[in-house]
XYZ file of C-alpha atoms in Angstrom:
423
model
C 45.504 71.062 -233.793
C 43.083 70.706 -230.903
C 41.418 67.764 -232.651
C 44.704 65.806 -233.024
C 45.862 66.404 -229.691
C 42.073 65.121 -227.922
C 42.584 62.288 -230.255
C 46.346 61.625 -229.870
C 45.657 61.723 -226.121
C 42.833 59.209 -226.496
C 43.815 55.784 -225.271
C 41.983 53.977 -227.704
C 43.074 56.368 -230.767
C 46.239 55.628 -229.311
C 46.604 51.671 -229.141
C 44.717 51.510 -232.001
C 47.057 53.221 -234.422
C 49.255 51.298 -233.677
C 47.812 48.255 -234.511
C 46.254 49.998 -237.718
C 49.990 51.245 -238.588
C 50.659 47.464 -238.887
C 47.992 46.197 -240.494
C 48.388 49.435 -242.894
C 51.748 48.274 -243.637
C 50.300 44.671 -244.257
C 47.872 45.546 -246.080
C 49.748 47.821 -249.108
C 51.902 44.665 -249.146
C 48.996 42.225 -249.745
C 48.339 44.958 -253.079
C 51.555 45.035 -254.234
C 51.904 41.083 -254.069
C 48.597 40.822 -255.498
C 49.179 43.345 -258.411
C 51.604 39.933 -259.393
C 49.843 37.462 -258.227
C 47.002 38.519 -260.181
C 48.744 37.621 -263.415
C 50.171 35.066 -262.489
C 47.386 32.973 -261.303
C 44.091 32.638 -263.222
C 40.357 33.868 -261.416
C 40.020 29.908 -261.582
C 42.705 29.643 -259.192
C 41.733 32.554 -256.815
C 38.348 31.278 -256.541
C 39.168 28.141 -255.434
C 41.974 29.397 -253.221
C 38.698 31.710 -251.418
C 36.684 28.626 -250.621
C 39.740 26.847 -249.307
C 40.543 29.894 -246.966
C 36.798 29.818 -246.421
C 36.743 26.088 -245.124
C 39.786 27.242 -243.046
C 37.996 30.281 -241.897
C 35.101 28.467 -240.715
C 36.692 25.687 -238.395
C 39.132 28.279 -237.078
C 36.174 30.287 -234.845
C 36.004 27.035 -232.780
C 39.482 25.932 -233.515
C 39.915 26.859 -229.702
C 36.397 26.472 -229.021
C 36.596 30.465 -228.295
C 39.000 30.059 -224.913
C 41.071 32.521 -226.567
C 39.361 35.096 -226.178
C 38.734 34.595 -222.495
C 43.011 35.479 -222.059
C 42.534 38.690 -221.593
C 40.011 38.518 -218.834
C 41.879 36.895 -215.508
C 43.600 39.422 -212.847
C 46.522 36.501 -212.427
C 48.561 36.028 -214.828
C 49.256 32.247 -214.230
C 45.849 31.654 -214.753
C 45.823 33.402 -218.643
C 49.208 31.568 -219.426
C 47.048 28.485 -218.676
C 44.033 29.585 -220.923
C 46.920 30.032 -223.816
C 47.854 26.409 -223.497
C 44.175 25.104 -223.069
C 43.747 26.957 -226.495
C 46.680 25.327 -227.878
C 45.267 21.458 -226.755
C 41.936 22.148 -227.969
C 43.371 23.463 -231.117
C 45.364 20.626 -231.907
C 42.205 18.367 -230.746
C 40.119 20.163 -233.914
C 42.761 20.347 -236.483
C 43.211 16.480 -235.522
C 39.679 15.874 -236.283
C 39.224 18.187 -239.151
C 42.277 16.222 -240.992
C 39.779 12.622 -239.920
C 37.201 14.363 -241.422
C 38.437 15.684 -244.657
C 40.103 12.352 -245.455
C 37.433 9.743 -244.942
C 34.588 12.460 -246.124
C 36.102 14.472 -248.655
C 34.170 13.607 -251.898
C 30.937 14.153 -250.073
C 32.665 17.490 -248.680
C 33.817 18.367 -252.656
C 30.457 18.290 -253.574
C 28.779 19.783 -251.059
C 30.424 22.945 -251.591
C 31.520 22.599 -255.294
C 35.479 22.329 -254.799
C 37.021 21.464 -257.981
C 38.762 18.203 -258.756
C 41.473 20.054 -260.286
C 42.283 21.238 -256.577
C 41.529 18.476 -255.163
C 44.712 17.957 -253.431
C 44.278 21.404 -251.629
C 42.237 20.300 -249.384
C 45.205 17.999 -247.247
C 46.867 21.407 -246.321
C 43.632 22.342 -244.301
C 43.785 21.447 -241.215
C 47.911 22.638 -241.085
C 46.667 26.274 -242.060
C 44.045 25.683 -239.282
C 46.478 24.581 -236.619
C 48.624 27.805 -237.594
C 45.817 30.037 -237.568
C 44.297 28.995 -234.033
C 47.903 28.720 -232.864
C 48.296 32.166 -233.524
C 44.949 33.418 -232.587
C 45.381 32.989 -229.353
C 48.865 34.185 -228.767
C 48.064 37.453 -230.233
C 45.441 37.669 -227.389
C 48.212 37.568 -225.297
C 50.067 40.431 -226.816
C 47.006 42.567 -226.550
C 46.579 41.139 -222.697
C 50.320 42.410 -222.149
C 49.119 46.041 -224.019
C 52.165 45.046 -226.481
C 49.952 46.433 -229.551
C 53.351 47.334 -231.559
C 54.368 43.602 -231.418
C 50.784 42.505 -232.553
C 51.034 44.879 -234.914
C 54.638 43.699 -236.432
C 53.792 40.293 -236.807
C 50.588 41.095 -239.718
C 53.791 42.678 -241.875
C 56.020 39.622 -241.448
C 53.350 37.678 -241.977
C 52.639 39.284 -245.489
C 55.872 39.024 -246.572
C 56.755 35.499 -246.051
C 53.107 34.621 -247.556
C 53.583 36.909 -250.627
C 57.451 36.292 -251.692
C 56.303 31.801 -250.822
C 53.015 32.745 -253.297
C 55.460 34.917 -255.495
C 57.944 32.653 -256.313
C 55.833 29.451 -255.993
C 53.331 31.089 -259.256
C 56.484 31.723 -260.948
C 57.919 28.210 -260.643
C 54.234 27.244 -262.274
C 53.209 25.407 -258.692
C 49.289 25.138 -258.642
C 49.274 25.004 -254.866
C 51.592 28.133 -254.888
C 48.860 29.853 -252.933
C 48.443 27.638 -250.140
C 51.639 27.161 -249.502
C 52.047 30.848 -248.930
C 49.481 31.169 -246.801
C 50.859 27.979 -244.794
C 54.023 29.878 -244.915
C 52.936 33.135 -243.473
C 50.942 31.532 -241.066
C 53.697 29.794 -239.690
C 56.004 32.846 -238.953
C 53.196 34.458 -237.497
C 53.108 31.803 -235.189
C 56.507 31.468 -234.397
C 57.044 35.099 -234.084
C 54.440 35.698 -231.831
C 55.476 32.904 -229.779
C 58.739 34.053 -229.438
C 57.437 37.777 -228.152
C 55.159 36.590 -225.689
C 57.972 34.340 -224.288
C 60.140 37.000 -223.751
C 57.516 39.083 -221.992
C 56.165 36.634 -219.652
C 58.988 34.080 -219.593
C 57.800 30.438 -218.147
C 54.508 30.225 -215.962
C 53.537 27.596 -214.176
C 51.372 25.393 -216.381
C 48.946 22.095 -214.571
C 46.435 19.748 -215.893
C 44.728 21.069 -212.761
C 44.895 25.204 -213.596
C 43.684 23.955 -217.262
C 40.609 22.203 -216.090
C 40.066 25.441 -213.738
C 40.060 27.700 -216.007
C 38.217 25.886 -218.557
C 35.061 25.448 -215.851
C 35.693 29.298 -214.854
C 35.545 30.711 -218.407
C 33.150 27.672 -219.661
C 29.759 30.065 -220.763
C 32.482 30.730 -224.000
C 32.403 27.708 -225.485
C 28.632 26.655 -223.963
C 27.401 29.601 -225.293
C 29.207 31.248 -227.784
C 31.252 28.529 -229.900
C 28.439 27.190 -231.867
C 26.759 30.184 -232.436
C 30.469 31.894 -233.528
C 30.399 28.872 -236.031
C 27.250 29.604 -237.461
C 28.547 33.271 -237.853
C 31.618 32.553 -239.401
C 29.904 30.130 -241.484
C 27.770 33.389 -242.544
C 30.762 36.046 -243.486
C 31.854 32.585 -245.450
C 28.650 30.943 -247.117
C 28.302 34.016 -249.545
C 31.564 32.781 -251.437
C 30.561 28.864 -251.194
C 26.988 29.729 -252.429
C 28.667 32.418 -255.536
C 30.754 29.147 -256.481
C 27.668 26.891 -256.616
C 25.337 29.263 -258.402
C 27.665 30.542 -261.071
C 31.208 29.456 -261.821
C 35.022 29.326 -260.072
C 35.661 33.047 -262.794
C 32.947 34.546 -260.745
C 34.118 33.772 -257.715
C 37.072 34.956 -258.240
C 36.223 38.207 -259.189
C 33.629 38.385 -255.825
C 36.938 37.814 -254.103
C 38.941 40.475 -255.558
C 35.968 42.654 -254.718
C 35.302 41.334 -250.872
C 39.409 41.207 -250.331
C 39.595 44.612 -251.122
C 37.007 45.702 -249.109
C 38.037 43.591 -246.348
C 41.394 45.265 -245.870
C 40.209 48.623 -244.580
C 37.226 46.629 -242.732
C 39.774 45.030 -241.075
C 42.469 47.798 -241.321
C 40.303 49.302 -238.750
C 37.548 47.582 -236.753
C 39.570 44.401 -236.083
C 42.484 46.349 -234.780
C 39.695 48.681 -232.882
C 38.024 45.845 -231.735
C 40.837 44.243 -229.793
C 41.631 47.848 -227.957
C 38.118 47.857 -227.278
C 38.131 44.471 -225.373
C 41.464 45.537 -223.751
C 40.017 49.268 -222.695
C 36.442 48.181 -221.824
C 37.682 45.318 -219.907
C 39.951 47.778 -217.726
C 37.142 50.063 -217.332
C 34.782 47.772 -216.479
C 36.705 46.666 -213.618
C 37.251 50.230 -212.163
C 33.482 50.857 -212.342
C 34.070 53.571 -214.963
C 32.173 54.945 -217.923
C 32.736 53.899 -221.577
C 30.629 56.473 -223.294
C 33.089 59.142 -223.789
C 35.380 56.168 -225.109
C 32.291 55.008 -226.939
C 30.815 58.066 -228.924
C 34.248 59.688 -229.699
C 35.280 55.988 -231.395
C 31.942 55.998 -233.110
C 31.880 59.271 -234.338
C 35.821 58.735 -235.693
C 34.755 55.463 -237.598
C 31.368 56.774 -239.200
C 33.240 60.208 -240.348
C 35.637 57.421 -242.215
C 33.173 55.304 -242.933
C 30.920 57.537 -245.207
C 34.267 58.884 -246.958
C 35.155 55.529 -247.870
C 31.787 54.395 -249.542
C 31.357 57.307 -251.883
C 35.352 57.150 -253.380
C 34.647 53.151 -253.775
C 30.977 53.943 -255.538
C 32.210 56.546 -258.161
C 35.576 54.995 -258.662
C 35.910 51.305 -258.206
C 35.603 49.889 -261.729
C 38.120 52.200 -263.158
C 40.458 51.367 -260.752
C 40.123 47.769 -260.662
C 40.819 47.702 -264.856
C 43.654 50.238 -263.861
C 45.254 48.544 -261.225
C 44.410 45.138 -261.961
C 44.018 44.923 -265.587
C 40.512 45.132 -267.643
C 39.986 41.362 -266.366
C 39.375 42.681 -263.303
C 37.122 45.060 -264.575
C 33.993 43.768 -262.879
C 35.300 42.768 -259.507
C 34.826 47.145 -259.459
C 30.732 46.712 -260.153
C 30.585 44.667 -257.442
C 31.858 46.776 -255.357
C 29.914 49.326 -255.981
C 26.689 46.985 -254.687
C 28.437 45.635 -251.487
C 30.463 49.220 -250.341
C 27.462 50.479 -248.670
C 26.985 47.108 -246.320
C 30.659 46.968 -245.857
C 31.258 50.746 -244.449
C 28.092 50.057 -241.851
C 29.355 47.052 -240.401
C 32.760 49.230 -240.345
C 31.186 51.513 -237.894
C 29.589 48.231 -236.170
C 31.730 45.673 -236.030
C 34.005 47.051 -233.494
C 31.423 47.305 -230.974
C 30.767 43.720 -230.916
C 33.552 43.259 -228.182
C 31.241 44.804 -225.652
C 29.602 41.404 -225.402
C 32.598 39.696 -224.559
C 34.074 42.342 -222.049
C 30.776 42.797 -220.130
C 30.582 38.720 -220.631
C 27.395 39.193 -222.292
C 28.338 36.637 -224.757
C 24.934 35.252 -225.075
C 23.432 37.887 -226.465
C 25.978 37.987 -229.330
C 25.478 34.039 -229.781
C 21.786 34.850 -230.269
C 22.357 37.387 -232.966
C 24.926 35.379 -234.549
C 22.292 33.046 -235.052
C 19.637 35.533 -236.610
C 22.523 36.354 -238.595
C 23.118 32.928 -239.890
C 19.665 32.114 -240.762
C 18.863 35.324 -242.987
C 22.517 34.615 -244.723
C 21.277 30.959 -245.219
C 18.259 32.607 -247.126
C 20.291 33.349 -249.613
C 20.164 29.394 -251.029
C 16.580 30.218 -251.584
C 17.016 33.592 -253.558
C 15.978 33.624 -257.382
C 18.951 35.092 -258.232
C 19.050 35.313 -262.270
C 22.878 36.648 -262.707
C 25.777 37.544 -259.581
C 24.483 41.318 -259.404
C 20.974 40.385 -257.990
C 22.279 38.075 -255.926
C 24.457 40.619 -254.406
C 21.709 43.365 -254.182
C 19.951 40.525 -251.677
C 23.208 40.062 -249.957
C 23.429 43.818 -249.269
C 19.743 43.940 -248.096
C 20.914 41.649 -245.612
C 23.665 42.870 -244.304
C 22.057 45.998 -243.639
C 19.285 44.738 -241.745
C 21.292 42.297 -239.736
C 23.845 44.916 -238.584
C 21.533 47.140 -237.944
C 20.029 44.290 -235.068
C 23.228 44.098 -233.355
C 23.793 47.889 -233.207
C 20.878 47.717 -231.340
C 21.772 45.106 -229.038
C 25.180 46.975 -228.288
C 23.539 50.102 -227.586
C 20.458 48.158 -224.881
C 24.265 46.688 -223.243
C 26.111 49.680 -222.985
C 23.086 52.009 -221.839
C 22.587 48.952 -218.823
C 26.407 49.290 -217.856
C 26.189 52.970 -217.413
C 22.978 52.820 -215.565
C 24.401 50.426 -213.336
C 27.624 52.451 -212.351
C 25.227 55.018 -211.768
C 23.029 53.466 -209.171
């Protein structure tokens, strides 16, 4: 009882349960759609629907060439209603140019990363899933600037539901681009909803040319010296699916996906919703002059405890549950899990801690790791792997050692905070 009470009365335990409540909520409805959607559409279809969120993935971390994150760090308010809007223009400015892109170079594009012809059409509806997705990106930095982390957390369950029932009934009406169009769908009424919350909150702020270009100078080491190197890591928690689809075949990668989605959902059940108290809290404190490291160890010690938990179900019982849930197709996506679980649950306990670089602007630091991280992710091209389950034992070798670099670097920038509050 003395447990849940410390923890209920912990801020970040707090705000972060709500957002997890949310993204819980999203997250059994992403299973339940998928236990349909898995017989509906073929592992053909799923793979190729993964490298097309992939390719969306990618150009959304410099959609808003990473102004959004900078929202939640002005004391006026004007001046992070203007950083929303300079995120919307520059995300309009890249979606522009991805949709130049894709349509005079998109056989060279196919090939490069082994998109089928039979989904060739796909490929038009990128850069309206990337407008969506930036769109909403950065008004949900908003909500977490305003603390409204029940609203943030509200819009991941409408956004489920207007993806899955589009998906739903699109596979049942035999549409091939069923899939996109549900997650064009959902997209969209996350957008729209969030929009609508943050306007009632804030109402109408003054927005100039002038505040824009002020902001964007203030707040300029983001894109400088973060939004290349946040490509190249997004390009990394990507290229693993692109490379699957070159090396072996779109059944493959469908199955990897099953495996990664699944594993994704309490990665980002957790850490992601974590991760944007984090920013929020260690912000706050930050600007007091006040210690993290009772905020720090208790949220470490939390996410390790679940961390460990999670990794030995997933090893014993992942293949059996797969066939069960997902019929005997799905079989194998299980195996794989059993190979990637361990990688997974450490960058659970990691990833979170990765907003210390952007509250403590320290954002260089995290650019230069992204890049290390990157370049051993890119040596995966080179590995000899002979079937999907050594390539994956390589993919978890790197994972390890590459999270286990930034934990280090969080640690050297958290230990120099408190020894300068100290002083």
């Amino acid at each position: 009882m003395n447990l849940l009470k410390r923890l209920s009365g912990n801020v970040i335990v707090r705000n972060t349960s709500y957002l997890i409540t949310g993204t819980a909520v999203a997250q059994v409805l992403i299973i339940v759609f998928q236990l349909v959607l898995r017989r509906i559409f073929s592992p053909a279809d799923f793979g190729a629907f993964a490298v097309y969120m992939s390719i969306v993935g990618i150009l959304a971390v410099i959609s808003s060439m990473r102004y959004e994150q900078t929202i939640i760090l002005p004391t006026d308010e004007t001046r992070a209603y203007n950083l929303l809007y300079l995120s919307f223009v520059i995300g309009m400015i890249v979606s522009l140019l991805s949709l130049a892109l894709l349509t005079f170079f998109k056989q060279p594009f196919m090939q490069l990363v082994n998109f089928p012809d039979e989904y060739e059409n796909w490929l038009r509806f990128v850069p309206l899933s990337l407008l969506l997705l930036s769109v909403y990106q950065a008004l949900n930095y908003y909500l977490i600037r305003l603390k409204q982390f029940k609203l943030s957390a509200s819009n991941k369950v409408e956004r489920r539901i207007a993806e899955g029932v589009t998906q739903t009934l699109s596979g049942i009406c035999g549409a091939q681009t069923g899939l996109v169009w549900g997650d064009i769908v959902g997209q969209g009424v996350n957008a729209m909803a969030a929009g609508y919350k943050v306007h009632k909150f804030v109402g109408k702020l003054k927005i100039s040319w002038q505040t824009m270009r002020s902001v964007a100078y203030e707040y300029r080491s983001f894109p400088l010296k973060n939004s290349f190197a946040a490509f190249l890591n997004a390009l990394s928690l990507l290229l693993p699916t692109i490379f699957i689809n070159r090396l072996f075949d779109e059944q493959t990668t469908g199955l990897f996906d099953l495996a990664r989605m699944l594993m994704i959902m309490p990665l980002s059940l957790v850490t992601t919703s974590m991760g944007q108290v984090l920013v929020q809290r260690f912000s706050e404190l930050r600007n007091k002059r006040e210690s993290i490291k009772p905020d720090f160890l208790k949220t470490a010690t939390l996410l390790a405890t679940l961390a460990v938990a999670f990794a030995l179900i997933a090893y014993l019982l992942a293949p059996s549950l797969f066939a069960i849930v997902f019929g005997e197709t799905w079989r194998e996506s299980g195996s794989y899990v059993r190979i990637m679980v361990w990688a997974f649950s450490f960058k659970f306990v990691i990833s979170p801690f990765n907003m210390v670089f952007t509250a403590f602007e320290k954002i260089g630091r995290l650019s230069v790791w992204q890049i290390i991280y990157f370049l051993m992710i890119l040596s995966l091209a080179l590995v000899p792997a002979s079937n999907i389950y050594s390539f994956l034992r390589y993919y978890l070798v790197i994972e390890l050692v590459s999270y286990s670099i930034v934990g280090i670097m969080t640690l050297v920038t958290i230990r120099e905070y408190e020894k300068s509050i100290s002083d």
